Structure formats: C-alpha cells, structure tokens
PDB file of C-alpha atoms in Angstrom:
ATOM      1  CA  MET A 102      10.668  22.827  12.489  1.00 45.00           C
ATOM      2  CA  ASP A 103      10.335  20.643   9.389  1.00 40.00           C
ATOM      3  CA  PRO A 104      13.716  19.416   8.040  1.00 40.00           C
ATOM      4  CA  LEU A 105      12.970  20.923   4.659  1.00 40.00           C
ATOM      5  CA  MET A 106      12.370  24.307   6.260  1.00 38.00           C
ATOM      6  CA  ARG A 107      15.595  24.057   8.229  1.00 38.00           C
ATOM      7  CA  SER A 108      17.501  23.181   5.090  1.00 36.00           C
ATOM      8  CA  GLN A 109      16.370  26.439   3.533  1.00 38.00           C
ATOM      9  CA  ARG A 110      18.035  28.360   6.353  1.00 37.00           C
ATOM     10  CA  LYS A 111      21.392  26.656   6.188  1.00 34.00           C
ATOM     11  CA  PHE A 112      23.897  26.229   3.427  1.00 30.00           C
ATOM     12  CA  GLN A 113      26.020  23.248   2.505  1.00 34.00           C
ATOM     13  CA  ARG A 114      25.820  22.385  -1.154  1.00 34.00           C
ATOM     14  CA  LEU A 115      24.328  25.816  -1.649  1.00 33.00           C
ATOM     15  CA  LEU A 116      21.838  24.975  -4.281  1.00 38.00           C
ATOM     16  CA  VAL A 117      20.323  27.880  -6.160  1.00 38.00           C
ATOM     17  CA  THR A 118      16.902  27.089  -7.518  1.00 36.00           C
ATOM     18  CA  ALA A 119      14.635  29.065  -9.791  1.00 35.00           C
ATOM     19  CA  TRP A 120      11.054  28.116 -10.332  1.00 37.00           C
ATOM     20  CA  VAL A 121       8.394  29.424 -12.645  1.00 37.00           C
ATOM     21  CA  LEU A 122       4.820  28.677 -11.719  1.00 36.00           C
ATOM     22  CA  CYS A 123       2.154  29.416 -14.307  1.00 34.00           C
ATOM     23  CA  VAL A 124      -1.456  28.561 -13.669  1.00 33.00           C
ATOM     24  CA  SER A 125      -4.320  29.237 -16.042  1.00 31.00           C
ATOM     25  CA  ILE A 126      -6.994  31.557 -14.717  1.00 28.00           C
ATOM     26  CA  ASP A 127     -10.667  30.617 -14.827  1.00 32.00           C
ATOM     27  CA  GLN A 128     -12.617  32.220 -17.674  1.00 31.00           C
ATOM     28  CA  SER A 129     -14.916  33.944 -15.163  1.00 32.00           C
ATOM     29  CA  SER A 130     -12.002  35.810 -13.573  1.00 34.00           C
ATOM     30  CA  ASP A 131     -11.918  39.589 -13.990  1.00 32.00           C
ATOM     31  CA  MET A 132      -8.172  39.474 -14.554  1.00 29.00           C
ATOM     32  CA  ALA A 133      -7.243  40.519 -18.059  1.00 28.00           C
ATOM     33  CA  GLN A 134      -4.350  38.100 -18.358  1.00 28.00           C
ATOM     34  CA  ARG A 135      -5.005  34.473 -19.221  1.00 26.00           C
ATOM     35  CA  TRP A 136      -1.911  33.285 -17.335  1.00 27.00           C
ATOM     36  CA  HIS A 137      -0.613  34.320 -13.958  1.00 28.00           C
ATOM     37  CA  CYS A 138       3.116  33.624 -13.653  1.00 28.00           C
ATOM     38  CA  SER A 139       5.350  34.049 -10.637  1.00 29.00           C
ATOM     39  CA  LEU A 140       9.140  33.787 -10.786  1.00 30.00           C
ATOM     40  CA  PHE A 141      11.077  33.112  -7.591  1.00 31.00           C
ATOM     41  CA  TYR A 142      14.802  32.899  -6.861  1.00 31.00           C
ATOM     42  CA  LEU A 143      15.779  31.575  -3.444  1.00 33.00           C
ATOM     43  CA  PRO A 144      19.011  30.130  -2.050  1.00 35.00           C
ATOM     44  CA  LEU A 145      19.083  26.371  -1.765  1.00 38.00           C
ATOM     45  CA  LEU A 146      15.449  25.752  -2.360  1.00 33.00           C
ATOM     46  CA  CYS A 147      12.242  27.403  -3.460  1.00 33.00           C
ATOM     47  CA  VAL A 148       8.741  26.248  -2.701  1.00 32.00           C
ATOM     48  CA  LEU A 149       6.141  26.817  -5.414  1.00 34.00           C
ATOM     49  CA  CYS A 150       3.894  29.706  -4.475  1.00 32.00           C
ATOM     50  CA  LEU A 151       1.052  31.671  -6.028  1.00 34.00           C
ATOM     51  CA  HIS A 152       0.605  35.367  -5.326  1.00 36.00           C
ATOM     52  CA  SER A 153      -2.892  36.542  -6.137  1.00 35.00           C
ATOM     53  CA  GLY A 154      -5.422  38.705  -4.377  1.00 39.00           C
ATOM     54  CA  GLN A 155      -8.390  36.678  -5.555  1.00 48.00           C
ATOM     55  CA  ALA A 156      -9.419  33.057  -5.795  1.00 52.00           C
ATOM     56  CA  VAL A 157      -8.444  31.323  -9.004  1.00 60.00           C
ATOM     57  CA  LYS A 158      -9.300  28.001 -10.540  1.00 66.00           C
ATOM     58  CA  VAL A 159      -6.188  26.035 -11.434  1.00 70.00           C
ATOM     59  CA  GLU A 160      -6.568  24.158 -14.700  1.00 81.00           C
ATOM     60  CA  ASN A 161      -2.953  23.268 -15.474  1.00 88.00           C
ATOM     61  CA  VAL A 162       0.423  23.907 -13.871  1.00 88.00           C
ATOM     62  CA  LEU A 163       3.637  24.501 -15.798  1.00 88.00           C
ATOM     63  CA  THR A 164       6.750  24.049 -13.645  1.00 90.00           C
ATOM     64  CA  GLN A 165      10.251  25.202 -14.514  1.00 90.00           C
ATOM     65  CA  SER A 166      12.979  23.696 -12.331  1.00 90.00           C
ATOM     66  CA  ASN A 167      16.501  25.116 -12.375  1.00 91.00           C
ATOM     67  CA  PHE A 168      19.244  24.442  -9.865  1.00 91.00           C
ATOM     68  CA  TYR A 169      22.996  24.586  -9.547  1.00 91.00           C
ATOM     69  CA  GLN A 170      25.044  22.945  -6.793  1.00 90.00           C
ATOM     70  CA  THR A 171      28.584  21.895  -5.948  1.00 87.00           C
ATOM     71  CA  GLU A 172      27.952  18.141  -6.161  1.00 86.00           C
ATOM     72  CA  GLU A 173      27.029  15.942  -9.110  1.00 87.00           C
ATOM     73  CA  PRO A 174      24.753  16.579 -10.824  1.00 89.00           C
ATOM     74  CA  THR A 175      25.920  20.170 -10.662  1.00 89.00           C
ATOM     75  CA  GLY A 176      22.798  21.510 -12.314  1.00 92.00           C
ATOM     76  CA  GLU A 177      19.459  20.840 -13.933  1.00 95.00           C
ATOM     77  CA  TYR A 178      17.105  22.744 -16.215  1.00 95.00           C
ATOM     78  CA  MET A 179      13.764  21.123 -16.978  1.00 93.00           C
ATOM     79  CA  PHE A 180      10.066  21.780 -17.559  1.00 94.00           C
ATOM     80  CA  GLN A 181       7.028  19.856 -16.324  1.00 93.00           C
ATOM     81  CA  PHE A 182       3.363  20.102 -17.244  1.00 91.00           C
ATOM     82  CA  ASP A 183       1.008  18.850 -14.534  1.00 90.00           C
ATOM     83  CA  GLU A 184       3.984  17.006 -12.951  1.00 88.00           C
ATOM     84  CA  ASP A 185       4.837  15.208 -16.207  1.00 91.00           C
ATOM     85  CA  GLU A 186       8.239  15.985 -17.704  1.00 93.00           C
ATOM     86  CA  ILE A 187       8.208  17.808 -21.047  1.00 94.00           C
ATOM     87  CA  PHE A 188      11.938  18.260 -21.615  1.00 95.00           C
ATOM     88  CA  TYR A 189      15.268  18.906 -19.947  1.00 94.00           C
ATOM     89  CA  VAL A 190      18.493  20.458 -21.171  1.00 95.00           C
ATOM     90  CA  ASP A 191      21.593  18.263 -21.270  1.00 94.00           C
ATOM     91  CA  LEU A 192      24.092  20.716 -19.802  1.00 93.00           C
ATOM     92  CA  ASP A 193      27.096  18.694 -20.979  1.00 92.00           C
ATOM     93  CA  LYS A 194      25.951  18.178 -24.570  1.00 93.00           C
ATOM     94  CA  LYS A 195      24.260  21.618 -24.589  1.00 94.00           C
ATOM     95  CA  GLU A 196      21.082  20.356 -26.230  1.00 94.00           C
ATOM     96  CA  THR A 197      17.400  19.948 -25.443  1.00 95.00           C
ATOM     97  CA  LYS A 198      16.172  16.436 -24.647  1.00 94.00           C
ATOM     98  CA  TRP A 199      12.431  15.850 -25.040  1.00 94.00           C
ATOM     99  CA  ARG A 200      10.767  13.272 -22.803  1.00 90.00           C
ATOM    100  CA  LEU A 201       8.770  12.067 -25.822  1.00 90.00           C
ATOM    101  CA  PRO A 202      10.133  12.610 -29.360  1.00 88.00           C
ATOM    102  CA  GLN A 203       6.702  13.839 -30.490  1.00 90.00           C
ATOM    103  CA  PHE A 204       7.062  16.923 -28.284  1.00 90.00           C
ATOM    104  CA  GLY A 205      10.043  18.076 -30.314  1.00 88.00           C
ATOM    105  CA  GLU A 206       8.002  17.896 -33.512  1.00 89.00           C
ATOM    106  CA  VAL A 207       5.547  20.564 -32.384  1.00 89.00           C
ATOM    107  CA  SER A 208       7.775  22.802 -30.253  1.00 88.00           C
ATOM    108  CA  THR A 209      11.357  24.003 -29.885  1.00 91.00           C
ATOM    109  CA  PHE A 210      13.552  25.243 -27.054  1.00 93.00           C
ATOM    110  CA  GLU A 211      16.988  26.795 -27.402  1.00 93.00           C
ATOM    111  CA  ALA A 212      19.444  25.243 -24.957  1.00 94.00           C
ATOM    112  CA  ALA A 213      21.490  28.454 -24.943  1.00 94.00           C
ATOM    113  CA  GLY A 214      18.887  30.148 -22.734  1.00 93.00           C
ATOM    114  CA  ALA A 215      19.148  27.388 -20.145  1.00 94.00           C
ATOM    115  CA  LEU A 216      22.946  27.524 -20.161  1.00 94.00           C
ATOM    116  CA  GLN A 217      22.794  31.268 -19.559  1.00 94.00           C
ATOM    117  CA  ASN A 218      20.506  30.765 -16.552  1.00 94.00           C
ATOM    118  CA  ILE A 219      22.786  28.089 -15.125  1.00 94.00           C
ATOM    119  CA  GLY A 220      25.765  30.427 -15.556  1.00 94.00           C
ATOM    120  CA  ILE A 221      24.027  33.127 -13.518  1.00 94.00           C
ATOM    121  CA  MET A 222      23.162  30.610 -10.810  1.00 93.00           C
ATOM    122  CA  LYS A 223      26.780  29.514 -10.650  1.00 93.00           C
ATOM    123  CA  GLN A 224      27.831  33.092  -9.954  1.00 93.00           C
ATOM    124  CA  ASN A 225      25.149  33.443  -7.276  1.00 93.00           C
ATOM    125  CA  LEU A 226      26.293  30.176  -5.755  1.00 90.00           C
ATOM    126  CA  ASN A 227      29.849  31.439  -5.333  1.00 90.00           C
ATOM    127  CA  ILE A 228      28.537  34.538  -3.568  1.00 92.00           C
ATOM    128  CA  MET A 229      26.374  32.480  -1.210  1.00 89.00           C
ATOM    129  CA  ILE A 230      29.247  30.165  -0.361  1.00 88.00           C
ATOM    130  CA  LYS A 231      31.246  33.141   0.880  1.00 88.00           C
ATOM    131  CA  ARG A 232      28.336  34.656   2.788  1.00 90.00           C
ATOM    132  CA  SER A 233      27.300  31.405   4.456  1.00 87.00           C
ATOM    133  CA  ASN A 234      30.773  30.422   5.612  1.00 87.00           C
ATOM    134  CA  HIS A 235      30.082  26.901   4.306  1.00 83.00           C
ATOM    135  CA  SER A 236      27.392  26.196   6.922  1.00 80.00           C
ATOM    136  CA  ALA A 237      25.924  22.699   6.685  1.00 70.00           C
ATOM    137  CA  ALA A 238      22.409  22.025   5.404  1.00 75.00           C
ATOM    138  CA  VAL A 239      20.125  19.314   6.744  1.00 85.00           C
ATOM    139  CA  SER A 240      19.712  16.361   4.388  1.00 93.00           C
ATOM    140  CA  VAL A 241      16.227  14.864   4.142  1.00 95.00           C
ATOM    141  CA  ARG A 242      16.129  11.096   3.669  1.00 95.00           C
ATOM    142  CA  PRO A 243      14.261   9.590   0.720  1.00 97.00           C
ATOM    143  CA  GLU A 244      11.242   7.343   0.838  1.00 97.00           C
ATOM    144  CA  ILE A 245      11.722   4.200  -1.279  1.00 97.00           C
ATOM    145  CA  LEU A 246       9.006   2.246  -3.065  1.00 97.00           C
ATOM    146  CA  THR A 247       9.340  -0.694  -5.487  1.00 97.00           C
ATOM    147  CA  PHE A 248       6.622  -1.969  -7.826  1.00 97.00           C
ATOM    148  CA  THR A 249       6.009  -3.217 -11.367  1.00 96.00           C
ATOM    149  CA  GLU A 250       4.378  -1.431 -14.255  1.00 96.00           C
ATOM    150  CA  ASN A 251       2.030  -4.346 -14.983  1.00 95.00           C
ATOM    151  CA  PRO A 252       0.664  -7.308 -13.002  1.00 94.00           C
ATOM    152  CA  VAL A 253       3.294 -10.038 -12.653  1.00 94.00           C
ATOM    153  CA  VAL A 254       3.125 -13.036 -14.987  1.00 94.00           C
ATOM    154  CA  PHE A 255       6.088 -15.410 -14.798  1.00 93.00           C
ATOM    155  CA  GLY A 256       8.030 -15.546 -18.053  1.00 93.00           C
ATOM    156  CA  GLU A 257       6.478 -12.386 -19.533  1.00 95.00           C
ATOM    157  CA  PRO A 258       8.390  -9.061 -19.875  1.00 97.00           C
ATOM    158  CA  ASN A 259       7.641  -6.362 -17.326  1.00 97.00           C
ATOM    159  CA  THR A 260       9.151  -3.137 -15.996  1.00 98.00           C
ATOM    160  CA  LEU A 261      10.382  -2.972 -12.412  1.00 98.00           C
ATOM    161  CA  ILE A 262      10.332   0.496 -10.876  1.00 98.00           C
ATOM    162  CA  CYS A 263      12.204   1.939  -7.898  1.00 98.00           C
ATOM    163  CA  TYR A 264      10.663   5.243  -6.852  1.00 98.00           C
ATOM    164  CA  THR A 265      12.590   7.510  -4.477  1.00 98.00           C
ATOM    165  CA  SER A 266      10.803  10.604  -3.221  1.00 97.00           C
ATOM    166  CA  LYS A 267      10.740  13.429  -0.654  1.00 96.00           C
ATOM    167  CA  PHE A 268      14.525  13.760  -0.453  1.00 96.00           C
ATOM    168  CA  PHE A 269      16.905  16.711  -0.380  1.00 94.00           C
ATOM    169  CA  PRO A 270      19.383  17.655  -1.771  1.00 92.00           C
ATOM    170  CA  PRO A 271      18.966  16.303  -5.341  1.00 94.00           C
ATOM    171  CA  VAL A 272      21.984  14.013  -5.096  1.00 94.00           C
ATOM    172  CA  ILE A 273      21.086  10.326  -4.918  1.00 96.00           C
ATOM    173  CA  GLY A 274      22.496   7.023  -6.102  1.00 96.00           C
ATOM    174  CA  ILE A 275      20.058   4.294  -7.198  1.00 97.00           C
ATOM    175  CA  GLU A 276      20.966   0.847  -8.514  1.00 97.00           C
ATOM    176  CA  TRP A 277      19.112  -2.384  -9.272  1.00 98.00           C
ATOM    177  CA  LEU A 278      20.519  -5.728  -8.122  1.00 97.00           C
ATOM    178  CA  LYS A 279      19.290  -9.145  -9.249  1.00 96.00           C
ATOM    179  CA  ASN A 280      20.132 -11.960  -6.856  1.00 95.00           C
ATOM    180  CA  GLY A 281      22.881  -9.745  -5.427  1.00 94.00           C
ATOM    181  CA  GLN A 282      24.434  -8.826  -8.795  1.00 96.00           C
ATOM    182  CA  PRO A 283      24.159  -5.369 -10.450  1.00 96.00           C
ATOM    183  CA  VAL A 284      21.695  -5.121 -13.325  1.00 96.00           C
ATOM    184  CA  ALA A 285      23.212  -3.268 -16.286  1.00 92.00           C
ATOM    185  CA  ALA A 286      21.046  -4.091 -19.304  1.00 94.00           C
ATOM    186  CA  GLY A 287      17.629  -2.514 -19.720  1.00 96.00           C
ATOM    187  CA  VAL A 288      18.086   0.045 -16.931  1.00 97.00           C
ATOM    188  CA  SER A 289      17.098   3.707 -17.250  1.00 96.00           C
ATOM    189  CA  SER A 290      16.367   6.618 -14.909  1.00 95.00           C
ATOM    190  CA  THR A 291      14.653   9.989 -14.899  1.00 94.00           C
ATOM    191  CA  ASP A 292      15.861  13.444 -13.961  1.00 93.00           C
ATOM    192  CA  TYR A 293      15.239  14.942 -10.537  1.00 95.00           C
ATOM    193  CA  TYR A 294      11.577  15.903 -10.341  1.00 94.00           C
ATOM    194  CA  PRO A 295      10.703  18.818  -8.032  1.00 93.00           C
ATOM    195  CA  ALA A 296       7.813  18.736  -5.571  1.00 91.00           C
ATOM    196  CA  SER A 297       5.834  21.660  -4.210  1.00 86.00           C
ATOM    197  CA  ASP A 298       7.292  21.126  -0.707  1.00 90.00           C
ATOM    198  CA  GLY A 299      10.841  21.674  -1.986  1.00 89.00           C
ATOM    199  CA  SER A 300      11.855  18.025  -2.063  1.00 94.00           C
ATOM    200  CA  PHE A 301      12.794  15.917  -5.087  1.00 96.00           C
ATOM    201  CA  SER A 302      11.937  12.526  -6.538  1.00 96.00           C
ATOM    202  CA  ARG A 303      13.506  10.175  -9.065  1.00 97.00           C
ATOM    203  CA  PHE A 304      12.593   6.925 -10.852  1.00 98.00           C
ATOM    204  CA  LEU A 305      14.828   3.994 -11.786  1.00 98.00           C
ATOM    205  CA  TYR A 306      13.463   1.465 -14.289  1.00 98.00           C
ATOM    206  CA  ALA A 307      14.607  -2.063 -15.103  1.00 98.00           C
ATOM    207  CA  ALA A 308      13.267  -4.232 -17.926  1.00 97.00           C
ATOM    208  CA  ILE A 309      12.827  -7.710 -16.453  1.00 97.00           C
ATOM    209  CA  ILE A 310      11.316 -11.121 -17.145  1.00 95.00           C
ATOM    210  CA  PRO A 311      10.001 -12.278 -13.751  1.00 94.00           C
ATOM    211  CA  GLU A 312      10.957 -15.795 -12.739  1.00 93.00           C
ATOM    212  CA  GLN A 313      10.128 -17.630  -9.543  1.00 90.00           C
ATOM    213  CA  ASP A 314      12.744 -17.374  -6.753  1.00 90.00           C
ATOM    214  CA  ASP A 315      14.383 -14.261  -8.283  1.00 94.00           C
ATOM    215  CA  VAL A 316      15.135 -11.478  -5.786  1.00 96.00           C
ATOM    216  CA  TYR A 317      15.536  -7.891  -6.974  1.00 97.00           C
ATOM    217  CA  THR A 318      16.976  -5.190  -4.731  1.00 97.00           C
ATOM    218  CA  CYS A 319      16.886  -1.426  -5.141  1.00 98.00           C
ATOM    219  CA  SER A 320      20.088  -0.026  -3.622  1.00 97.00           C
ATOM    220  CA  VAL A 321      19.822   3.643  -2.608  1.00 98.00           C
ATOM    221  CA  THR A 322      22.594   5.956  -1.407  1.00 96.00           C
ATOM    222  CA  HIS A 323      21.828   9.402   0.023  1.00 96.00           C
ATOM    223  CA  ASP A 324      23.269  11.637   2.743  1.00 93.00           C
ATOM    224  CA  GLY A 325      19.933  11.637   4.566  1.00 94.00           C
ATOM    225  CA  LEU A 326      19.953   7.862   5.112  1.00 94.00           C
ATOM    226  CA  LYS A 327      21.323   6.415   8.347  1.00 88.00           C
ATOM    227  CA  THR A 328      22.676   3.398   6.474  1.00 88.00           C
ATOM    228  CA  ASN A 329      24.302   3.720   3.056  1.00 90.00           C
ATOM    229  CA  PRO A 330      23.364   2.048   0.930  1.00 92.00           C
ATOM    230  CA  THR A 331      19.826   1.239   2.018  1.00 95.00           C
ATOM    231  CA  TYR A 332      18.119  -1.708   0.331  1.00 96.00           C
ATOM    232  CA  LYS A 333      14.521  -2.279  -0.710  1.00 96.00           C
ATOM    233  CA  THR A 334      13.871  -5.815  -1.950  1.00 96.00           C
ATOM    234  CA  TRP A 335      11.226  -7.054  -4.374  1.00 96.00           C
ATOM    235  CA  SER A 336      10.369 -10.640  -5.282  1.00 93.00           C
ATOM    236  CA  PRO A 337       8.019 -11.600  -8.115  1.00 89.00           C
ATOM    237  CA  GLU A 338       4.762 -13.054  -6.915  1.00 81.00           C
ATOM    238  CA  ALA A 339       2.220 -14.205  -9.459  1.00 64.00           C
ATOM    239  CA  PRO A 340      -1.455 -13.618  -8.619  1.00 62.00           C
ATOM    240  CA  ALA A 341      -2.769 -16.501  -6.514  1.00 59.00           C
ATOM    241  CA  PRO A 342      -4.827 -18.952  -8.617  1.00 59.00           C
ATOM    242  CA  TYR A 343      -8.442 -19.520  -7.727  1.00 52.00           C
ATOM    243  CA  SER A 344      -8.930 -22.509  -5.435  1.00 57.00           C
ATOM    244  CA  GLU A 345     -10.963 -25.507  -6.580  1.00 63.00           C
ATOM    245  CA  MET A 346     -13.556 -24.787  -3.910  1.00 69.00           C
ATOM    246  CA  TYR A 347     -13.926 -21.204  -5.145  1.00 64.00           C
ATOM    247  CA  GLU A 348     -14.393 -22.445  -8.711  1.00 71.00           C
ATOM    248  CA  ASN A 349     -17.020 -24.954  -7.558  1.00 76.00           C
ATOM    249  CA  VAL A 350     -18.933 -22.218  -5.741  1.00 74.00           C
ATOM    250  CA  ILE A 351     -18.909 -20.008  -8.840  1.00 78.00           C
ATOM    251  CA  CYS A 352     -20.080 -22.893 -11.041  1.00 79.00           C
ATOM    252  CA  GLY A 353     -22.813 -23.738  -8.533  1.00 79.00           C
ATOM    253  CA  LEU A 354     -24.061 -20.153  -8.451  1.00 83.00           C
ATOM    254  CA  GLY A 355     -24.055 -19.994 -12.229  1.00 80.00           C
ATOM    255  CA  LEU A 356     -26.020 -23.228 -12.472  1.00 81.00           C
ATOM    256  CA  ALA A 357     -28.535 -22.036  -9.868  1.00 83.00           C
ATOM    257  CA  VAL A 358     -29.090 -18.750 -11.712  1.00 82.00           C
ATOM    258  CA  GLY A 359     -29.530 -20.646 -14.974  1.00 82.00           C
ATOM    259  CA  ILE A 360     -32.119 -23.030 -13.501  1.00 87.00           C
ATOM    260  CA  LEU A 361     -33.959 -20.118 -11.890  1.00 83.00           C
ATOM    261  CA  GLY A 362     -34.083 -18.362 -15.251  1.00 81.00           C
ATOM    262  CA  ILE A 363     -35.534 -21.450 -16.917  1.00 87.00           C
ATOM    263  CA  ILE A 364     -38.227 -21.781 -14.242  1.00 87.00           C
ATOM    264  CA  ILE A 365     -39.194 -18.119 -14.523  1.00 87.00           C
ATOM    265  CA  GLY A 366     -39.336 -18.451 -18.305  1.00 80.00           C
ATOM    266  CA  ILE A 367     -41.651 -21.479 -18.115  1.00 84.00           C
ATOM    267  CA  VAL A 368     -43.952 -19.687 -15.651  1.00 79.00           C
ATOM    268  CA  LEU A 369     -44.188 -16.644 -17.926  1.00 82.00           C
ATOM    269  CA  ILE A 370     -44.981 -18.830 -20.949  1.00 82.00           C
ATOM    270  CA  PHE A 371     -47.830 -20.604 -19.117  1.00 77.00           C
ATOM    271  CA  LYS A 372     -49.224 -17.260 -17.939  1.00 79.00           C
ATOM    272  CA  ALA A 373     -49.172 -15.931 -21.477  1.00 75.00           C
ATOM    273  CA  ILE A 374     -50.999 -19.020 -22.807  1.00 77.00           C
ATOM    274  CA  LYS A 375     -53.580 -18.753 -20.015  1.00 75.00           C
ATOM    275  CA  ASN A 376     -54.239 -15.100 -20.767  1.00 74.00           C
ATOM    276  CA  GLN A 377     -54.713 -15.857 -24.471  1.00 72.00           C
ATOM    277  CA  ARG A 378     -57.343 -18.543 -23.680  1.00 68.00           C
ATOM    278  CA  ARG A 379     -59.261 -16.129 -21.472  1.00 67.00           C
ATOM    279  CA  ALA A 380     -59.266 -13.594 -24.265  1.00 64.00           C
ATOM    280  CA  TYR A 381     -61.087 -16.074 -26.557  1.00 60.00           C
TER     281      TYR A 381
END
C-alpha cells in the first residue's frame, strides 16, 4: 500500500483537511450549473476528487486547502487557481494575504470565515485524537530539487530555488547555507501547497549573486527523512563558452553559404541577360 494511503488510515498529528474542488463545465454539457463543486472533509488528509455521472471538460481548477494539526504550523487556509496561489489567511494576524497585491484590488476575502473554519477543525481534531488513541501516522519523505530562476551569469543577480515536494505531513524545515553559513538576507518561502495525491510541496527562495567557487546548500528537515537534516548542494556553473574550433566551423559554414549565394546570383544574372538577347 502506498505510504500516503497508509497515512490516511492512521493518526499521529491528526490533521483535518478540507478541500473544495470546483471545475468549470464545458459549454456543451447538459448540466444547468456552470460550476460543479465538491466539498470533502476527511481526517488527516483528503485527495481531490470529482463526483459526476458524465464526462466533463476541465477548463480551470480552484483549490481550497484547509488543515489543522498539533505541530507548527498548526493550520493553513489558502486558495489556488490552476495550482497558483491566490491568497492565504494569516491565522496569527487574522488577515488575508494576497500572493500578488493586484489580486486584492479586484477582490476581497474576509479572514473571519477562515478563522471560523479552523476553529471547527480544531474541535474535530480533539475528537479524533481521543478516538484514534494517538496512533502514529506514516511520514512521507520529501523530494528535493535545487535550481535557479534564470541562466547563471557570474556577477549578475539571480534567484536560487529549493523545491521540496511529495511530503507528508506539512511540517518541514528548509534553510539555505552559503559556504556552510546560514543565509539570512534575501530569503523567502511559500506556504504549503497541496497536491492531488494528498502530499504537499514548498518553495524556499534566496536572492544571490553567483560567484565562482561558491557552494550553496539547501538543508531540509522532515520526519520522513532517514537523515536530518538532509542536504542538497548547488554550485554556480556558467554556460560553457564556445570553443575556438566550434567558432571556426561556424565562420567557415557562413563563408561557404555566402560564396554559394554569390555564385547562384551570378548564374541567374547571366541567364536573365541571355534570355533578353534571345527575345530581341
């Protein structure tokens, strides 16, 4: 059995998750409603599902992710559109945080509704803790990938990204190190993004200026890892310059094409002159 499936059957941190899945229905559908929405509440984890008796064409997917758990972060309330974050609710400050400020100019969301949902989940969590007798869940280890936003050019600003994915539960520690020392300035992270298989992902960004011989390390801590922390290193490598031989070959080909064009042009000119003489 898949670890994620096993984790749904056991309880440790006893995460309560609510999802809303809304998919737009194709115009040709006989269904009267434009949107088909399904709301699911499951202990620990909920996999996105679609209940429909007929085939539908999915145009866009709106995902609502809510969870509450005993470990930090204790909860999350956020919305995604086609897997891109729209907003989340800061449960401590009790306010809505838009991923892009422009979103807040055209829409609003009252944080009070999210806080009410989280409160209900907290009550459900306490009930599940008693019913489960604190049984342990299976932690699923994260996959770790490091890369840059743009091609590397030494001395030019870039963004270094550490992407952790396919892990459960949504409790993970991520840190950037430069030459063995923690990076504090220019570092930011995302919320926990849900996946359709019930796992989570998270990004950690670092604003850097790549220099030769620098070594960056993404340090990841999670219960699913055999070794904590686990490290993923990244070293800046500028694109390899073209060799002199390669440049000579390119120049030679260009020269050959140019000469061939000249020859063809001369031949066409002589043919045109010849045809004109025949016409007279």
